């Protein structure tokens, strides 16, 4: 039987993990087997830069945390080596980064995830990873708004150019 001190630290870890899961808009579980230290360091750096929290957590602790947030479907994926990536604001970043790495690796695999507190199977996470980022979507929307304005500017410019050419022709004809 573990000591009271160990049990208290595990309960504290589950509480902290539960808060992280509650405050996250998305989370992705991965089987990180086969990743070397250099690739893991690079992956963690990329996650940190994207604002994603990535950590290796004991399956038993994750199981209790998923019970606390009423997401029992996730527990079936808690076997083998498990890491979790969570994001509080970016829905796509974790899925995009981990899917890109999983495509290059034979042993690193996405298990499942959640989106806004709802279970998302592996297929949904992979679909989420294929969506354009928020910045890309904003750029496309602004480009769509900019297109009519650009068309108007070109049309007005063409009319002014035509007017200038006509006035120059009239001036040249009167000058003769």
mmCIF file of C-alpha atoms in Angstrom:
data_model
loop_
_atom_site.group_PDB
_atom_site.id
_atom_site.type_symbol
_atom_site.label_atom_id
_atom_site.label_comp_id
_atom_site.label_asym_id
_atom_site.label_seq_id
_atom_site.Cartn_x
_atom_site.Cartn_y
_atom_site.Cartn_z
ATOM 1 C CA UNK A 1 0.000 0.000 0.000
ATOM 2 C CA UNK A 2 1.485 3.393 -0.991
ATOM 3 C CA UNK A 3 2.179 5.918 1.716
ATOM 4 C CA UNK A 4 -0.111 8.888 2.402
ATOM 5 C CA UNK A 5 2.495 11.248 0.962
ATOM 6 C CA UNK A 6 2.590 9.375 -2.359
ATOM 7 C CA UNK A 7 -1.211 9.176 -2.519
ATOM 8 C CA UNK A 8 -1.498 12.902 -1.811
ATOM 9 C CA UNK A 9 0.968 13.747 -4.585
ATOM 10 C CA UNK A 10 -0.910 11.514 -7.041
ATOM 11 C CA UNK A 11 -4.248 13.102 -6.094
ATOM 12 C CA UNK A 12 -2.687 16.521 -6.607
ATOM 13 C CA UNK A 13 -1.361 15.433 -10.023
ATOM 14 C CA UNK A 14 -4.824 14.164 -11.038
ATOM 15 C CA UNK A 15 -6.427 17.442 -9.910
ATOM 16 C CA UNK A 16 -3.920 19.481 -11.926
ATOM 17 C CA UNK A 17 -4.405 17.240 -14.955
ATOM 18 C CA UNK A 18 -8.186 17.532 -14.606
ATOM 19 C CA UNK A 19 -7.908 21.351 -14.640
ATOM 20 C CA UNK A 20 -5.699 21.262 -17.731
ATOM 21 C CA UNK A 21 -8.205 19.029 -19.521
ATOM 22 C CA UNK A 22 -11.185 21.188 -18.449
ATOM 23 C CA UNK A 23 -9.506 24.379 -19.678
ATOM 24 C CA UNK A 24 -8.414 22.934 -23.031
ATOM 25 C CA UNK A 25 -10.409 23.327 -26.216
ATOM 26 C CA UNK A 26 -8.608 20.350 -27.777
ATOM 27 C CA UNK A 27 -6.451 17.467 -26.683
ATOM 28 C CA UNK A 28 -4.658 14.714 -28.568
ATOM 29 C CA UNK A 29 -3.438 11.386 -27.154
ATOM 30 C CA UNK A 30 -0.432 9.827 -28.875
ATOM 31 C CA UNK A 31 1.599 6.652 -28.619
ATOM 32 C CA UNK A 32 5.099 8.116 -28.555
ATOM 33 C CA UNK A 33 6.912 4.795 -28.822
ATOM 34 C CA UNK A 34 9.985 4.930 -31.044
ATOM 35 C CA UNK A 35 10.716 8.644 -30.855
ATOM 36 C CA UNK A 36 14.362 9.498 -30.225
ATOM 37 C CA UNK A 37 15.584 12.284 -27.949
ATOM 38 C CA UNK A 38 16.501 14.688 -30.755
ATOM 39 C CA UNK A 39 13.096 14.340 -32.440
ATOM 40 C CA UNK A 40 11.293 14.568 -29.095
ATOM 41 C CA UNK A 41 13.136 17.791 -28.255
ATOM 42 C CA UNK A 42 12.285 19.240 -31.674
ATOM 43 C CA UNK A 43 8.636 18.187 -31.310
ATOM 44 C CA UNK A 44 8.353 19.695 -27.817
ATOM 45 C CA UNK A 45 9.902 22.965 -29.037
ATOM 46 C CA UNK A 46 7.441 23.163 -31.928
ATOM 47 C CA UNK A 47 4.556 22.483 -29.533
ATOM 48 C CA UNK A 48 5.729 25.130 -27.079
ATOM 49 C CA UNK A 49 6.028 27.728 -29.863
ATOM 50 C CA UNK A 50 2.459 26.933 -30.951
ATOM 51 C CA UNK A 51 1.147 27.343 -27.389
ATOM 52 C CA UNK A 52 0.442 23.640 -26.956
ATOM 53 C CA UNK A 53 1.183 21.832 -23.702
ATOM 54 C CA UNK A 54 2.717 18.409 -24.405
ATOM 55 C CA UNK A 55 3.539 15.941 -21.660
ATOM 56 C CA UNK A 56 3.989 12.276 -20.941
ATOM 57 C CA UNK A 57 1.530 11.193 -18.265
ATOM 58 C CA UNK A 58 0.915 7.880 -16.538
ATOM 59 C CA UNK A 59 -2.124 6.098 -17.956
ATOM 60 C CA UNK A 60 -3.600 5.584 -14.493
ATOM 61 C CA UNK A 61 -3.469 9.311 -13.724
ATOM 62 C CA UNK A 62 -5.030 10.174 -17.087
ATOM 63 C CA UNK A 63 -7.744 7.599 -16.448
ATOM 64 C CA UNK A 64 -8.761 9.295 -13.187
ATOM 65 C CA UNK A 65 -8.634 12.730 -14.849
ATOM 66 C CA UNK A 66 -10.886 11.551 -17.702
ATOM 67 C CA UNK A 67 -13.314 10.179 -15.099
ATOM 68 C CA UNK A 68 -13.325 13.602 -13.426
ATOM 69 C CA UNK A 69 -14.328 15.371 -16.649
ATOM 70 C CA UNK A 70 -16.818 12.662 -17.649
ATOM 71 C CA UNK A 71 -15.014 11.431 -20.760
ATOM 72 C CA UNK A 72 -14.840 7.642 -20.282
ATOM 73 C CA UNK A 73 -14.387 6.977 -24.036
ATOM 74 C CA UNK A 74 -10.809 8.230 -23.803
ATOM 75 C CA UNK A 75 -9.900 5.576 -21.242
ATOM 76 C CA UNK A 76 -9.940 2.789 -23.835
ATOM 77 C CA UNK A 77 -6.889 4.409 -25.474
ATOM 78 C CA UNK A 78 -4.818 4.463 -22.294
ATOM 79 C CA UNK A 79 -2.461 1.598 -22.958
ATOM 80 C CA UNK A 80 1.205 1.475 -23.819
ATOM 81 C CA UNK A 81 3.215 4.670 -23.991
ATOM 82 C CA UNK A 82 0.937 7.704 -23.810
ATOM 83 C CA UNK A 83 1.549 11.419 -24.156
ATOM 84 C CA UNK A 84 -1.071 14.134 -24.309
ATOM 85 C CA UNK A 85 -1.027 17.477 -26.105
ATOM 86 C CA UNK A 86 -3.554 20.109 -25.048
ATOM 87 C CA UNK A 87 -4.315 23.626 -26.175
ATOM 88 C CA UNK A 88 -6.443 26.229 -24.453
ATOM 89 C CA UNK A 89 -7.030 28.431 -27.501
ATOM 90 C CA UNK A 90 -5.860 26.861 -30.781
ATOM 91 C CA UNK A 91 -8.099 24.033 -31.995
ATOM 92 C CA UNK A 92 -5.782 22.907 -34.771
ATOM 93 C CA UNK A 93 -2.154 23.294 -33.621
ATOM 94 C CA UNK A 94 -1.746 20.088 -31.586
ATOM 95 C CA UNK A 95 -3.456 17.910 -34.192
ATOM 96 C CA UNK A 96 -1.511 19.486 -37.060
ATOM 97 C CA UNK A 97 1.932 19.143 -35.436
ATOM 98 C CA UNK A 98 1.392 15.601 -34.142
ATOM 99 C CA UNK A 99 -0.190 14.370 -37.395
ATOM 100 C CA UNK A 100 2.726 15.726 -39.396
ATOM 101 C CA UNK A 101 5.172 13.885 -37.148
ATOM 102 C CA UNK A 102 3.092 10.678 -37.162
ATOM 103 C CA UNK A 103 3.131 10.637 -40.990
ATOM 104 C CA UNK A 104 6.941 10.559 -40.948
ATOM 105 C CA UNK A 105 7.178 7.879 -38.262
ATOM 106 C CA UNK A 106 6.303 4.195 -38.315
ATOM 107 C CA UNK A 107 5.925 3.884 -34.537
ATOM 108 C CA UNK A 108 4.584 7.282 -33.399
ATOM 109 C CA UNK A 109 0.776 7.173 -33.655
ATOM 110 C CA UNK A 110 -2.225 9.284 -32.795
ATOM 111 C CA UNK A 111 -4.628 7.379 -30.529
ATOM 112 C CA UNK A 112 -7.615 9.730 -30.116
ATOM 113 C CA UNK A 113 -8.505 13.143 -28.778
ATOM 114 C CA UNK A 114 -11.199 15.519 -27.682
ATOM 115 C CA UNK A 115 -12.663 18.739 -29.020
ATOM 116 C CA UNK A 116 -14.570 21.050 -26.672
ATOM 117 C CA UNK A 117 -14.987 18.291 -24.095
ATOM 118 C CA UNK A 118 -16.307 15.734 -26.579
ATOM 119 C CA UNK A 119 -14.528 12.525 -27.577
ATOM 120 C CA UNK A 120 -12.935 12.594 -31.036
ATOM 121 C CA UNK A 121 -11.637 9.373 -32.620
ATOM 122 C CA UNK A 122 -8.328 9.247 -34.469
ATOM 123 C CA UNK A 123 -10.030 9.970 -37.801
ATOM 124 C CA UNK A 124 -11.536 13.216 -36.490
ATOM 125 C CA UNK A 125 -8.163 14.367 -35.174
ATOM 126 C CA UNK A 126 -6.561 13.645 -38.560
ATOM 127 C CA UNK A 127 -9.347 15.608 -40.296
ATOM 128 C CA UNK A 128 -8.825 18.479 -37.874
ATOM 129 C CA UNK A 129 -5.108 18.447 -38.708
ATOM 130 C CA UNK A 130 -5.888 18.974 -42.395
ATOM 131 C CA UNK A 131 -7.823 22.195 -41.764
ATOM 132 C CA UNK A 132 -6.016 25.452 -42.472
ATOM 133 C CA UNK A 133 -4.751 27.360 -39.444
ATOM 134 C CA UNK A 134 -6.586 30.377 -38.041
ATOM 135 C CA UNK A 135 -4.083 32.726 -39.691
ATOM 136 C CA UNK A 136 -4.612 31.076 -43.088
ATOM 137 C CA UNK A 137 -8.396 31.355 -42.734
ATOM 138 C CA UNK A 138 -8.159 35.042 -41.767
ATOM 139 C CA UNK A 139 -5.848 35.710 -44.717
ATOM 140 C CA UNK A 140 -8.284 34.013 -47.111
ATOM 141 C CA UNK A 141 -11.217 35.975 -45.700
ATOM 142 C CA UNK A 142 -9.327 39.271 -46.016
ATOM 143 C CA UNK A 143 -8.248 38.338 -49.524
ATOM 144 C CA UNK A 144 -11.892 37.716 -50.394
ATOM 145 C CA UNK A 145 -12.844 41.109 -48.998
ATOM 146 C CA UNK A 146 -9.935 42.786 -50.770
ATOM 147 C CA UNK A 147 -10.756 41.386 -54.235
ATOM 148 C CA UNK A 148 -13.802 43.638 -54.953
ATOM 149 C CA UNK A 149 -11.915 46.710 -53.744
ATOM 150 C CA UNK A 150 -8.949 45.858 -55.986
ATOM 151 C CA UNK A 151 -11.336 45.384 -58.921
ATOM 152 C CA UNK A 152 -12.868 48.790 -58.286
ATOM 153 C CA UNK A 153 -9.429 50.435 -58.152
ATOM 154 C CA UNK A 154 -8.408 48.798 -61.450
ATOM 155 C CA UNK A 155 -11.692 49.826 -63.113
ATOM 156 C CA UNK A 156 -11.365 53.430 -61.956
ATOM 157 C CA UNK A 157 -7.711 53.469 -62.988
ATOM 158 C CA UNK A 158 -8.605 52.136 -66.443
ATOM 159 C CA UNK A 159 -11.288 54.838 -66.870
ATOM 160 C CA UNK A 160 -8.870 57.580 -65.795
ATOM 161 C CA UNK A 161 -6.198 56.253 -68.131
ATOM 162 C CA UNK A 162 -8.710 56.268 -70.997
ATOM 163 C CA UNK A 163 -9.727 59.840 -70.131
ATOM 164 C CA UNK A 164 -6.102 61.018 -70.070
ATOM 165 C CA UNK A 165 -5.408 59.368 -73.450
ATOM 166 C CA UNK A 166 -8.529 60.992 -74.944
ATOM 167 C CA UNK A 167 -7.622 64.430 -73.557
ATOM 168 C CA UNK A 168 -4.050 64.104 -74.885
ATOM 169 C CA UNK A 169 -5.447 63.173 -78.311
ATOM 170 C CA UNK A 170 -7.781 66.206 -78.288
ATOM 171 C CA UNK A 171 -4.946 68.492 -77.165
ATOM 172 C CA UNK A 172 -2.660 67.141 -79.893
ATOM 173 C CA UNK A 173 -5.401 67.621 -82.524
ATOM 174 C CA UNK A 174 -6.086 71.236 -81.419
ATOM 175 C CA UNK A 175 -2.357 71.952 -81.352
ATOM 176 C CA UNK A 176 -2.069 71.135 -85.055
#
